[in-house]
PDB file of C-alpha atoms in Angstrom:
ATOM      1  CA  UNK A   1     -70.316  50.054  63.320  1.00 36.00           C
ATOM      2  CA  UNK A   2     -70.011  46.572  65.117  1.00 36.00           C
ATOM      3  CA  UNK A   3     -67.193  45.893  66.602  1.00 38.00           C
ATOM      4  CA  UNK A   4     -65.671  42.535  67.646  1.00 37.00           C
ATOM      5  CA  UNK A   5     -66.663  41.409  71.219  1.00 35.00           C
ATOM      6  CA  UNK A   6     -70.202  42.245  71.084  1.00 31.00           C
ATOM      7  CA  UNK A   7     -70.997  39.507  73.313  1.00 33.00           C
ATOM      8  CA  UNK A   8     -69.187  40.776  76.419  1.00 35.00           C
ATOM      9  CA  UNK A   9     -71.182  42.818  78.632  1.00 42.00           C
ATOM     10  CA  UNK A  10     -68.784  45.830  78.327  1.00 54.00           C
ATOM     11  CA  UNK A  11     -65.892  46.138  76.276  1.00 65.00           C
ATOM     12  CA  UNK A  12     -62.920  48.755  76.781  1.00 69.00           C
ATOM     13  CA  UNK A  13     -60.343  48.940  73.692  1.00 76.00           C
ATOM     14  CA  UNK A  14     -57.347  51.221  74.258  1.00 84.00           C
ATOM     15  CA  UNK A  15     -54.568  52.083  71.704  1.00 88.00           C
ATOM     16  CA  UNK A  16     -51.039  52.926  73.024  1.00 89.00           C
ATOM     17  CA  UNK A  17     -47.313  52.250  72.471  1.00 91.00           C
ATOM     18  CA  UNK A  18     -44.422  51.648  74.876  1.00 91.00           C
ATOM     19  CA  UNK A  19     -42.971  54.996  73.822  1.00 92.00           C
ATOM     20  CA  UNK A  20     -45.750  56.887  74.694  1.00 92.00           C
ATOM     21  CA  UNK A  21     -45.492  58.909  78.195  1.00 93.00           C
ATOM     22  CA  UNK A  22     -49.448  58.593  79.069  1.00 93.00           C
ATOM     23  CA  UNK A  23     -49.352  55.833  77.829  1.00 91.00           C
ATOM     24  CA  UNK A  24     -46.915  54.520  80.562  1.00 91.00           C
ATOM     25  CA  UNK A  25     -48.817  56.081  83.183  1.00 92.00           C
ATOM     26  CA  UNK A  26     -52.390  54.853  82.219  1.00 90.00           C
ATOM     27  CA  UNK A  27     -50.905  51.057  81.871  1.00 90.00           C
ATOM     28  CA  UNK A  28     -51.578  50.608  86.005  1.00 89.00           C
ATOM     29  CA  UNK A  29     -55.104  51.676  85.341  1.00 89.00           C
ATOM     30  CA  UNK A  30     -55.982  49.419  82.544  1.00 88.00           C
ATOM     31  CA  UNK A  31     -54.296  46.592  84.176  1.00 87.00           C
ATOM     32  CA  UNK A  32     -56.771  47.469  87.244  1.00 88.00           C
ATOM     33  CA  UNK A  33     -59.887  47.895  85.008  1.00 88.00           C
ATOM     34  CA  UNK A  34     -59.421  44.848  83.849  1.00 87.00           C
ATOM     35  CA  UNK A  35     -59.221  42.842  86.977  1.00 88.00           C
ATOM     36  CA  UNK A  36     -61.422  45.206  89.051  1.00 87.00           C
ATOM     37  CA  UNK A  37     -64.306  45.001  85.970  1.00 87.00           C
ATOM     38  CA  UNK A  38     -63.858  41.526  85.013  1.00 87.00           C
ATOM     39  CA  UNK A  39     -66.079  39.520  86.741  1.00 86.00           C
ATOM     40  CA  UNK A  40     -68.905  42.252  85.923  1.00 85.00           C
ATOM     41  CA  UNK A  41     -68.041  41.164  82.154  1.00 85.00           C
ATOM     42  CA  UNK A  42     -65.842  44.201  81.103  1.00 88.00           C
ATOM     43  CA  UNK A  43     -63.286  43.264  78.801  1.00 87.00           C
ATOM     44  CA  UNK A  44     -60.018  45.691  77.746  1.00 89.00           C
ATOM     45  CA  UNK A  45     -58.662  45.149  74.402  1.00 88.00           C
ATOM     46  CA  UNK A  46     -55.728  46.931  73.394  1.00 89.00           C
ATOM     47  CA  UNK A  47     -54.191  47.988  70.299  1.00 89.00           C
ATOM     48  CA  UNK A  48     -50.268  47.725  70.448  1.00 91.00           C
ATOM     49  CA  UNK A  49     -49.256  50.599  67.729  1.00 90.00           C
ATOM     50  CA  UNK A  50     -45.087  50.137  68.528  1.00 90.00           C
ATOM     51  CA  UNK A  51     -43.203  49.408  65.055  1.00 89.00           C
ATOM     52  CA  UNK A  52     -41.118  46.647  67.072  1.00 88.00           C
ATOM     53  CA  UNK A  53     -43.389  43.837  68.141  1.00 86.00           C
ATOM     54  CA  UNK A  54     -40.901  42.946  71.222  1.00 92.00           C
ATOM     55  CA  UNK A  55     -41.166  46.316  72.359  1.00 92.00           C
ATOM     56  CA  UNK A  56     -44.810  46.182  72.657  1.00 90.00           C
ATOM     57  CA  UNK A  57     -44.719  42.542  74.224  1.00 91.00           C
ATOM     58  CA  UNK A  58     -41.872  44.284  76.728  1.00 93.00           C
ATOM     59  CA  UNK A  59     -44.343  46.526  77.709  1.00 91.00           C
ATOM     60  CA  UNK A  60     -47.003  44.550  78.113  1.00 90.00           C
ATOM     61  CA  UNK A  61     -45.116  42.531  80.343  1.00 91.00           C
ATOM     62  CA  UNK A  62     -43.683  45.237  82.589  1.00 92.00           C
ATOM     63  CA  UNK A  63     -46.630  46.824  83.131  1.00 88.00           C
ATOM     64  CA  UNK A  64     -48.474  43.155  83.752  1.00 87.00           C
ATOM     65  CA  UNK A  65     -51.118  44.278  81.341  1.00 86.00           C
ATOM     66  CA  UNK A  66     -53.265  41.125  82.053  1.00 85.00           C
ATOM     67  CA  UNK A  67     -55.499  41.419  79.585  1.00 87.00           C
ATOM     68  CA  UNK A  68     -55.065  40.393  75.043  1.00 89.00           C
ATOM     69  CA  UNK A  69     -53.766  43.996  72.971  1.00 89.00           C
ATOM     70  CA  UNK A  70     -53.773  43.581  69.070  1.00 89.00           C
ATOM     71  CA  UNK A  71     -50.733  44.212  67.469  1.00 90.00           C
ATOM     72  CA  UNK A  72     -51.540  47.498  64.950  1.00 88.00           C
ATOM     73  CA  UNK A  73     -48.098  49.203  63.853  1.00 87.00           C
ATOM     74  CA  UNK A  74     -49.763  50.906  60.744  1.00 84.00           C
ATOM     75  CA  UNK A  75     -52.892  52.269  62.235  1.00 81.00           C
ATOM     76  CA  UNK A  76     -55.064  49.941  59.815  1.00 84.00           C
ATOM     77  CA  UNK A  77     -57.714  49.120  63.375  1.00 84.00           C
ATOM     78  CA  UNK A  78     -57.584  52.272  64.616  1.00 82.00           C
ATOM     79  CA  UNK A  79     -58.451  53.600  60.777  1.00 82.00           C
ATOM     80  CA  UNK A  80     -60.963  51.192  60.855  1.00 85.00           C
ATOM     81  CA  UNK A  81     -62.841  52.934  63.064  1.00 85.00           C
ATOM     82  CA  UNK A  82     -65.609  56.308  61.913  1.00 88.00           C
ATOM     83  CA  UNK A  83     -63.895  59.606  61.061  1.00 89.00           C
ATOM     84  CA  UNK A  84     -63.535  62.002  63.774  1.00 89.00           C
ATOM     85  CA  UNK A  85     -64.542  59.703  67.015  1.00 89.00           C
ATOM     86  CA  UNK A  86     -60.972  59.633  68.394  1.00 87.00           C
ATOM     87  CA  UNK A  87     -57.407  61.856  66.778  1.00 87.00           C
ATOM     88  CA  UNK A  88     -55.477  58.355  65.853  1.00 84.00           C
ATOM     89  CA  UNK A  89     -52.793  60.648  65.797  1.00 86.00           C
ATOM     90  CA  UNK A  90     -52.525  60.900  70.023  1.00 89.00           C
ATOM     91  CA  UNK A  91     -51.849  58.138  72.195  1.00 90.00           C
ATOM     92  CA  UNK A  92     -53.806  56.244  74.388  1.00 91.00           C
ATOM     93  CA  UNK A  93     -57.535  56.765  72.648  1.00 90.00           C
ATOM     94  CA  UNK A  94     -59.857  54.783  74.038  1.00 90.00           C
ATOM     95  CA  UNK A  95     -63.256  53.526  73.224  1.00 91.00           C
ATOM     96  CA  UNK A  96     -65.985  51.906  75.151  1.00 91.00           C
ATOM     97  CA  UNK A  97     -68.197  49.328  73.365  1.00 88.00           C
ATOM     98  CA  UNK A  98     -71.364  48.259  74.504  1.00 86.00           C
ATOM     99  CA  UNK A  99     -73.172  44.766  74.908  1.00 82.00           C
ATOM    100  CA  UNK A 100     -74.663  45.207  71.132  1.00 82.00           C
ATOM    101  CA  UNK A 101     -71.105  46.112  69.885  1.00 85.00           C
ATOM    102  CA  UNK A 102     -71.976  49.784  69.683  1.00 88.00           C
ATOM    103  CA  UNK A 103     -69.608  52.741  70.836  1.00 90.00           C
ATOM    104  CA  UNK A 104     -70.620  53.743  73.762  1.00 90.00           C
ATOM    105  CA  UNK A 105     -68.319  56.644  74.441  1.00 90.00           C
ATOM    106  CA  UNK A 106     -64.875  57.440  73.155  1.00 91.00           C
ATOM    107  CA  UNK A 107     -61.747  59.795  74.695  1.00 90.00           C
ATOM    108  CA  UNK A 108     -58.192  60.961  73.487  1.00 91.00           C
ATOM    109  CA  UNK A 109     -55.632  60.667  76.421  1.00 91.00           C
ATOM    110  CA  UNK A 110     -55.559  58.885  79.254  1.00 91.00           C
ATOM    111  CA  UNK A 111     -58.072  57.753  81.542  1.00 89.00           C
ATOM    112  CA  UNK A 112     -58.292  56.356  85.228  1.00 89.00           C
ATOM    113  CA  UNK A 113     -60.320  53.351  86.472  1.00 88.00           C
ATOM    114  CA  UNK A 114     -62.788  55.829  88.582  1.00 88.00           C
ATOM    115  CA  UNK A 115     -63.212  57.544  85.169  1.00 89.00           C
ATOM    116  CA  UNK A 116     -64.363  54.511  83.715  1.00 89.00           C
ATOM    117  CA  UNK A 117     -66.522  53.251  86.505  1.00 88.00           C
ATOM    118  CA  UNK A 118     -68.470  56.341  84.934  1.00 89.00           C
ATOM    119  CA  UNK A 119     -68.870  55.053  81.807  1.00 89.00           C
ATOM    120  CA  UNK A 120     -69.101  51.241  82.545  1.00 89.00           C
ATOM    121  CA  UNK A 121     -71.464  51.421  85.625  1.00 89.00           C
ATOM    122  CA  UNK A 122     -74.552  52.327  82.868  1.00 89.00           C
ATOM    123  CA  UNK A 123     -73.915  50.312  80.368  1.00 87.00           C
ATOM    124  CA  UNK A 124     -73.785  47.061  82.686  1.00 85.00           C
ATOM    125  CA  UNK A 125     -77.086  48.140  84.592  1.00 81.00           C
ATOM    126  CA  UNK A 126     -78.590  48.160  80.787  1.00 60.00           C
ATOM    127  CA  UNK A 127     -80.788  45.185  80.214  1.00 57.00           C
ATOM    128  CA  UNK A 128     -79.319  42.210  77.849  1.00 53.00           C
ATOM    129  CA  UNK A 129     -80.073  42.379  74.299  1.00 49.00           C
ATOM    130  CA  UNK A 130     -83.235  39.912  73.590  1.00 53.00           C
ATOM    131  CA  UNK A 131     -82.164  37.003  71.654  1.00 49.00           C
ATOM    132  CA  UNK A 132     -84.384  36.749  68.389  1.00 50.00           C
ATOM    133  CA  UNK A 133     -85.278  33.535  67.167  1.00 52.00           C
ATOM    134  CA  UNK A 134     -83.719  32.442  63.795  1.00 50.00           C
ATOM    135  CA  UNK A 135     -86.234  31.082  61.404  1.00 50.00           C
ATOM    136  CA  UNK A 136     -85.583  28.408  59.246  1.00 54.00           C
ATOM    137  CA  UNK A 137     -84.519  30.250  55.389  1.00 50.00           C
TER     138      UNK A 137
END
């Protein structure tokens, strides 16, 4: 499965809601893997699964998310993704995607920056993907 972003050196996509209590508490640590892992190339990505669109943009700004979430109120993203990798059903999941726009890892709950650093530090020491030349069809 490809998923968008493939160009980014890392890629971090997190689902939550504002009424969800880990939720809350993870939101300092994405907002701090973003900025902390940004200039590496890590990107977060999250998917906003509130009903109410201003609640999710209330939360995003509260929490000074700094970083683009996807609004997803009926689970159709998170269903996009393969059977059995995270439980859609709990809030925050989050997945990792790599430079090739491969999972890389995956977790149900919430997860810290020095968590991450874990799973990111790898995947950036990875060598870039070789660029293939296109011939002419």
């Amino acid at each position: 499965m490809r998923l968008p972003g493939a160009a980014v050196r890392g890629s971090r996509r997190s689902a939550w809601a504002s009424w969800c209590g880990p939720c809350v508490a993870e939101a300092p640590e994405l907002a701090r893997i973003q900025r902390v892992w940004r200039d590496r190339g890590v990107r977060v990505l999250g998917l906003d699964n509130d009903a109410d669109s201003g609640r999710g943009l209330a939360f995003q700004k509260k929490h000074r998310l700094g970083y683009p979430s996807l609004r997803d109120p009926h689970g159709q993203l998170g269903g996009a993704l393969p059977k059995g990798l995270v439980n859609l059903q709990a809030l925050p999941y989050t997945i990792v995607v790599d430079r090739q726009g491969r999972i890389a890892a995956s977790r149900t709950g919430p997860v810290a920056e020095a968590e991450m650093a874990d799973v990111l530090t790898p995947l950036l020491k990875a060598p870039r993907p070789q660029r293939t030349a296109r011939t002419p069809g």
